[in-house]
mmCIF file with all atom_site columns, C-alpha atoms in Angstrom:
data_model
loop_
_atom_site.group_PDB
_atom_site.id
_atom_site.type_symbol
_atom_site.label_atom_id
_atom_site.label_alt_id
_atom_site.label_comp_id
_atom_site.label_asym_id
_atom_site.label_entity_id
_atom_site.label_seq_id
_atom_site.pdbx_PDB_ins_code
_atom_site.Cartn_x
_atom_site.Cartn_y
_atom_site.Cartn_z
_atom_site.occupancy
_atom_site.B_iso_or_equiv
_atom_site.pdbx_formal_charge
_atom_site.auth_seq_id
_atom_site.auth_comp_id
_atom_site.auth_asym_id
_atom_site.auth_atom_id
_atom_site.pdbx_PDB_model_num
ATOM 1   C CA . MET A 1 1   ? 115.262 62.550 82.278  1.00 0.00 ? 729 MET A CA 1
ATOM 2   C CA . PRO A 1 2   ? 114.429 59.886 84.827  1.00 0.00 ? 730 PRO A CA 1
ATOM 3   C CA . GLU A 1 3   ? 117.979 58.506 84.837  1.00 0.00 ? 731 GLU A CA 1
ATOM 4   C CA . ILE A 1 4   ? 119.340 61.696 86.410  1.00 0.00 ? 732 ILE A CA 1
ATOM 5   C CA . LYS A 1 5   ? 116.862 61.307 89.250  1.00 0.00 ? 733 LYS A CA 1
ATOM 6   C CA . VAL A 1 6   ? 118.000 57.718 89.807  1.00 0.00 ? 734 VAL A CA 1
ATOM 7   C CA . ILE A 1 7   ? 121.610 58.857 89.899  1.00 0.00 ? 735 ILE A CA 1
ATOM 8   C CA . TYR A 1 8   ? 120.678 61.668 92.284  1.00 0.00 ? 736 TYR A CA 1
ATOM 9   C CA . ALA A 1 9   ? 118.871 59.256 94.616  1.00 0.00 ? 737 ALA A CA 1
ATOM 10  C CA . ARG A 1 10  ? 121.898 56.946 94.700  1.00 0.00 ? 738 ARG A CA 1
ATOM 11  C CA . GLN A 1 11  ? 124.336 59.790 95.369  1.00 0.00 ? 739 GLN A CA 1
ATOM 12  C CA . ARG A 1 12  ? 122.039 61.233 98.013  1.00 0.00 ? 740 ARG A CA 1
ATOM 13  C CA . LYS A 1 13  ? 122.182 57.894 99.862  1.00 0.00 ? 741 LYS A CA 1
ATOM 14  C CA . TYR A 1 14  ? 125.981 58.020 99.801  1.00 0.00 ? 742 TYR A CA 1
ATOM 15  C CA . ILE A 1 15  ? 125.984 61.563 101.168 1.00 0.00 ? 743 ILE A CA 1
ATOM 16  C CA . PHE A 1 16  ? 123.549 60.670 103.947 1.00 0.00 ? 744 PHE A CA 1
ATOM 17  C CA . PHE A 1 17  ? 125.792 57.755 104.894 1.00 0.00 ? 745 PHE A CA 1
ATOM 18  C CA . LEU A 1 18  ? 128.810 60.077 105.037 1.00 0.00 ? 746 LEU A CA 1
ATOM 19  C CA . MET A 1 19  ? 126.862 62.607 107.071 1.00 0.00 ? 747 MET A CA 1
ATOM 20  C CA . ALA A 1 20  ? 125.861 59.885 109.529 1.00 0.00 ? 748 ALA A CA 1
ATOM 21  C CA . LEU A 1 21  ? 129.564 59.076 109.944 1.00 0.00 ? 749 LEU A CA 1
ATOM 22  C CA . TYR A 1 22  ? 130.298 62.767 110.479 1.00 0.00 ? 750 TYR A CA 1
ATOM 23  C CA . VAL A 1 23  ? 127.587 62.999 113.153 1.00 0.00 ? 751 VAL A CA 1
ATOM 24  C CA . LEU A 1 24  ? 129.056 59.974 114.898 1.00 0.00 ? 752 LEU A CA 1
ATOM 25  C CA . GLY A 1 25  ? 132.491 61.562 114.674 1.00 0.00 ? 753 GLY A CA 1
ATOM 26  C CA . TYR A 1 26  ? 131.115 64.768 116.113 1.00 0.00 ? 754 TYR A CA 1
ATOM 27  C CA . GLY A 1 27  ? 129.483 62.951 118.989 1.00 0.00 ? 755 GLY A CA 1
ATOM 28  C CA . PHE A 1 28  ? 132.208 60.492 119.917 1.00 0.00 ? 756 PHE A CA 1
ATOM 29  C CA . THR A 1 29  ? 135.514 62.256 119.222 1.00 0.00 ? 757 THR A CA 1
ATOM 30  C CA . SER A 1 30  ? 137.198 65.369 120.492 1.00 0.00 ? 758 SER A CA 1
ATOM 31  C CA . TYR A 1 31  ? 137.326 66.876 116.971 1.00 0.00 ? 759 TYR A CA 1
ATOM 32  C CA . GLN A 1 32  ? 133.931 68.583 117.100 1.00 0.00 ? 760 GLN A CA 1
ATOM 33  C CA . SER A 1 33  ? 134.973 71.624 115.044 1.00 0.00 ? 761 SER A CA 1
ATOM 34  C CA . ILE A 1 34  ? 136.307 69.465 112.224 1.00 0.00 ? 762 ILE A CA 1
ATOM 35  C CA . PHE A 1 35  ? 133.220 67.256 112.042 1.00 0.00 ? 763 PHE A CA 1
ATOM 36  C CA . LEU A 1 36  ? 130.871 70.219 112.382 1.00 0.00 ? 764 LEU A CA 1
ATOM 37  C CA . GLY A 1 37  ? 132.652 71.852 109.441 1.00 0.00 ? 765 GLY A CA 1
ATOM 38  C CA . LEU A 1 38  ? 132.303 68.649 107.436 1.00 0.00 ? 766 LEU A CA 1
ATOM 39  C CA . ILE A 1 39  ? 128.605 68.473 108.302 1.00 0.00 ? 767 ILE A CA 1
ATOM 40  C CA . LEU A 1 40  ? 128.018 72.080 107.222 1.00 0.00 ? 768 LEU A CA 1
ATOM 41  C CA . GLY A 1 41  ? 130.021 71.773 104.016 1.00 0.00 ? 769 GLY A CA 1
ATOM 42  C CA . THR A 1 42  ? 128.540 68.431 103.032 1.00 0.00 ? 770 THR A CA 1
ATOM 43  C CA . SER A 1 43  ? 124.959 69.515 103.713 1.00 0.00 ? 771 SER A CA 1
ATOM 44  C CA . LEU A 1 44  ? 125.420 72.603 101.549 1.00 0.00 ? 772 LEU A CA 1
ATOM 45  C CA . SER A 1 45  ? 127.126 70.419 98.957  1.00 0.00 ? 773 SER A CA 1
ATOM 46  C CA . LEU A 1 46  ? 124.068 68.169 98.925  1.00 0.00 ? 774 LEU A CA 1
ATOM 47  C CA . PHE A 1 47  ? 121.913 71.278 98.494  1.00 0.00 ? 775 PHE A CA 1
ATOM 48  C CA . ASN A 1 48  ? 124.079 72.268 95.516  1.00 0.00 ? 776 ASN A CA 1
ATOM 49  C CA . LEU A 1 49  ? 123.601 68.814 94.006  1.00 0.00 ? 777 LEU A CA 1
ATOM 50  C CA . TRP A 1 50  ? 119.836 69.134 94.443  1.00 0.00 ? 778 TRP A CA 1
ATOM 51  C CA . LEU A 1 51  ? 119.954 72.532 92.709  1.00 0.00 ? 779 LEU A CA 1
ATOM 52  C CA . LEU A 1 52  ? 122.000 71.085 89.856  1.00 0.00 ? 780 LEU A CA 1
ATOM 53  C CA . VAL A 1 53  ? 119.626 68.152 89.363  1.00 0.00 ? 781 VAL A CA 1
ATOM 54  C CA . ARG A 1 54  ? 116.578 70.404 89.454  1.00 0.00 ? 782 ARG A CA 1
ATOM 55  C CA . LYS A 1 55  ? 118.077 72.899 86.988  1.00 0.00 ? 783 LYS A CA 1
ATOM 56  C CA . THR A 1 56  ? 119.288 70.107 84.696  1.00 0.00 ? 784 THR A CA 1
ATOM 57  C CA . SER A 1 57  ? 115.830 68.532 84.606  1.00 0.00 ? 785 SER A CA 1
ATOM 58  C CA . THR A 1 58  ? 114.270 71.904 83.820  1.00 0.00 ? 786 THR A CA 1
ATOM 59  C CA . PHE A 1 59  ? 116.969 72.543 81.207  1.00 0.00 ? 787 PHE A CA 1
ATOM 60  C CA . GLY A 1 60  ? 116.241 69.234 79.454  1.00 0.00 ? 788 GLY A CA 1
ATOM 61  C CA . ASP A 1 61  ? 112.488 69.793 79.549  1.00 0.00 ? 789 ASP A CA 1
ATOM 62  C CA . ASP A 1 62  ? 112.881 73.277 78.090  1.00 0.00 ? 790 ASP A CA 1
ATOM 63  C CA . ILE A 1 63  ? 115.030 71.977 75.243  1.00 0.00 ? 791 ILE A CA 1
ATOM 64  C CA . LEU A 1 64  ? 112.526 69.235 74.434  1.00 0.00 ? 792 LEU A CA 1
ATOM 65  C CA . GLN A 1 65  ? 109.664 71.743 74.382  1.00 0.00 ? 793 GLN A CA 1
ATOM 66  C CA . GLY A 1 66  ? 111.614 74.225 72.283  1.00 0.00 ? 794 GLY A CA 1
ATOM 67  C CA . LYS A 1 67  ? 111.570 76.928 74.946  1.00 0.00 ? 795 LYS A CA 1
ATOM 68  C CA . LYS A 1 68  ? 114.300 79.430 75.606  1.00 0.00 ? 796 LYS A CA 1
ATOM 69  C CA . VAL A 1 69  ? 117.071 77.790 77.617  1.00 0.00 ? 797 VAL A CA 1
ATOM 70  C CA . ARG A 1 70  ? 118.168 79.337 80.892  1.00 0.00 ? 798 ARG A CA 1
ATOM 71  C CA . SER A 1 71  ? 121.392 78.778 82.769  1.00 0.00 ? 799 SER A CA 1
ATOM 72  C CA . LEU A 1 72  ? 122.088 75.844 85.066  1.00 0.00 ? 800 LEU A CA 1
ATOM 73  C CA . GLY A 1 73  ? 122.253 77.979 88.198  1.00 0.00 ? 801 GLY A CA 1
ATOM 74  C CA . THR A 1 74  ? 125.990 78.412 88.584  1.00 0.00 ? 802 THR A CA 1
ATOM 75  C CA . PHE A 1 75  ? 125.534 81.666 90.476  1.00 0.00 ? 803 PHE A CA 1
ATOM 76  C CA . SER A 1 76  ? 123.248 80.130 93.089  1.00 0.00 ? 804 SER A CA 1
ATOM 77  C CA . ARG A 1 77  ? 125.664 77.233 93.681  1.00 0.00 ? 805 ARG A CA 1
ATOM 78  C CA . MET A 1 78  ? 128.563 79.664 94.048  1.00 0.00 ? 806 MET A CA 1
ATOM 79  C CA . ALA A 1 79  ? 126.503 81.790 96.420  1.00 0.00 ? 807 ALA A CA 1
ATOM 80  C CA . THR A 1 80  ? 125.895 78.713 98.572  1.00 0.00 ? 808 THR A CA 1
ATOM 81  C CA . ALA A 1 81  ? 129.631 78.057 98.722  1.00 0.00 ? 809 ALA A CA 1
ATOM 82  C CA . VAL A 1 82  ? 130.264 81.691 99.658  1.00 0.00 ? 810 VAL A CA 1
ATOM 83  C CA . LEU A 1 83  ? 127.640 81.390 102.396 1.00 0.00 ? 811 LEU A CA 1
ATOM 84  C CA . ALA A 1 84  ? 129.447 78.344 103.815 1.00 0.00 ? 812 ALA A CA 1
ATOM 85  C CA . VAL A 1 85  ? 132.753 80.220 103.809 1.00 0.00 ? 813 VAL A CA 1
ATOM 86  C CA . ILE A 1 86  ? 131.208 83.262 105.502 1.00 0.00 ? 814 ILE A CA 1
ATOM 87  C CA . ILE A 1 87  ? 129.679 81.065 108.203 1.00 0.00 ? 815 ILE A CA 1
ATOM 88  C CA . ALA A 1 88  ? 133.020 79.299 108.735 1.00 0.00 ? 816 ALA A CA 1
ATOM 89  C CA . LEU A 1 89  ? 134.854 82.609 109.009 1.00 0.00 ? 817 LEU A CA 1
ATOM 90  C CA . GLU A 1 90  ? 132.229 84.025 111.367 1.00 0.00 ? 818 GLU A CA 1
ATOM 91  C CA . TYR A 1 91  ? 132.467 81.093 113.799 1.00 0.00 ? 819 TYR A CA 1
ATOM 92  C CA . PRO A 1 92  ? 136.101 79.894 113.664 1.00 0.00 ? 820 PRO A CA 1
ATOM 93  C CA . GLU A 1 93  ? 135.949 78.453 117.196 1.00 0.00 ? 821 GLU A CA 1
ATOM 94  C CA . SER A 1 94  ? 133.087 76.107 116.229 1.00 0.00 ? 822 SER A CA 1
ATOM 95  C CA . LEU A 1 95  ? 133.817 75.362 112.562 1.00 0.00 ? 823 LEU A CA 1
ATOM 96  C CA . ASN A 1 96  ? 137.099 74.336 111.008 1.00 0.00 ? 824 ASN A CA 1
ATOM 97  C CA . PHE A 1 97  ? 137.492 76.318 107.779 1.00 0.00 ? 825 PHE A CA 1
ATOM 98  C CA . ILE A 1 98  ? 139.396 73.593 105.898 1.00 0.00 ? 826 ILE A CA 1
ATOM 99  C CA . SER A 1 99  ? 136.822 70.954 106.795 1.00 0.00 ? 827 SER A CA 1
ATOM 100 C CA . VAL A 1 100 ? 134.022 73.202 105.490 1.00 0.00 ? 828 VAL A CA 1
ATOM 101 C CA . ILE A 1 101 ? 135.864 73.454 102.168 1.00 0.00 ? 829 ILE A CA 1
ATOM 102 C CA . ILE A 1 102 ? 136.413 69.682 102.082 1.00 0.00 ? 830 ILE A CA 1
ATOM 103 C CA . GLY A 1 103 ? 132.722 69.200 102.862 1.00 0.00 ? 831 GLY A CA 1
ATOM 104 C CA . LEU A 1 104 ? 131.783 71.476 99.962  1.00 0.00 ? 832 LEU A CA 1
ATOM 105 C CA . MET A 1 105 ? 133.900 69.327 97.639  1.00 0.00 ? 833 MET A CA 1
ATOM 106 C CA . THR A 1 106 ? 132.493 66.049 98.973  1.00 0.00 ? 834 THR A CA 1
ATOM 107 C CA . ILE A 1 107 ? 129.753 65.788 96.376  1.00 0.00 ? 835 ILE A CA 1
ATOM 108 C CA . TYR A 1 108 ? 132.286 65.972 93.557  1.00 0.00 ? 836 TYR A CA 1
ATOM 109 C CA . PHE A 1 109 ? 134.218 63.061 95.049  1.00 0.00 ? 837 PHE A CA 1
ATOM 110 C CA . VAL A 1 110 ? 130.958 61.134 95.435  1.00 0.00 ? 838 VAL A CA 1
ATOM 111 C CA . ILE A 1 111 ? 130.030 61.857 91.804  1.00 0.00 ? 839 ILE A CA 1
ATOM 112 C CA . MET A 1 112 ? 133.413 60.628 90.555  1.00 0.00 ? 840 MET A CA 1
ATOM 113 C CA . ILE A 1 113 ? 133.381 57.489 92.696  1.00 0.00 ? 841 ILE A CA 1
ATOM 114 C CA . ASP A 1 114 ? 129.794 56.738 91.690  1.00 0.00 ? 842 ASP A CA 1
ATOM 115 C CA . PHE A 1 115 ? 130.720 57.150 88.022  1.00 0.00 ? 843 PHE A CA 1
ATOM 116 C CA . PHE A 1 116 ? 133.615 54.707 88.292  1.00 0.00 ? 844 PHE A CA 1
ATOM 117 C CA . VAL A 1 117 ? 131.557 52.176 90.257  1.00 0.00 ? 845 VAL A CA 1
ATOM 118 C CA . GLN A 1 118 ? 128.678 52.343 87.780  1.00 0.00 ? 846 GLN A CA 1
ATOM 119 C CA . SER A 1 119 ? 130.971 52.105 84.748  1.00 0.00 ? 847 SER A CA 1
ATOM 120 C CA . PHE A 1 120 ? 132.650 49.065 86.331  1.00 0.00 ? 848 PHE A CA 1
ATOM 121 C CA . HIS A 1 121 ? 129.243 47.409 86.865  1.00 0.00 ? 849 HIS A CA 1
ATOM 122 C CA . THR A 1 122 ? 128.128 48.049 83.275  1.00 0.00 ? 850 THR A CA 1
ATOM 123 C CA . ARG A 1 123 ? 131.288 46.402 81.892  1.00 0.00 ? 851 ARG A CA 1
ATOM 124 C CA . LYS A 1 124 ? 130.557 43.136 83.690  1.00 0.00 ? 852 LYS A CA 1
#
């Protein structure tokens, strides 16, 4: 499954670019709690993407080898999201709760945008 690793590398670049913008926003604006929440949520979202890619690669390898197939790690990704929410609720003066949630959803927006961009390029 090398194509999933190529897709992951491309999406990881997009996320790092967004996180660089968030760090600049944190450093140069007065909305530190919002950008810190986006940084936390997006970094945990990137971790969830890494988990999904790793589990998907293992899943595909197990199917090809005829081994028993395990789950794709939904519980661990949900636990990461719960951890982000707990951290945001524990430190409401430093982290904006809504921005943490938006940061957690960032990877899904990146996946959708990347899909549309790549499907547009393949049509040309």
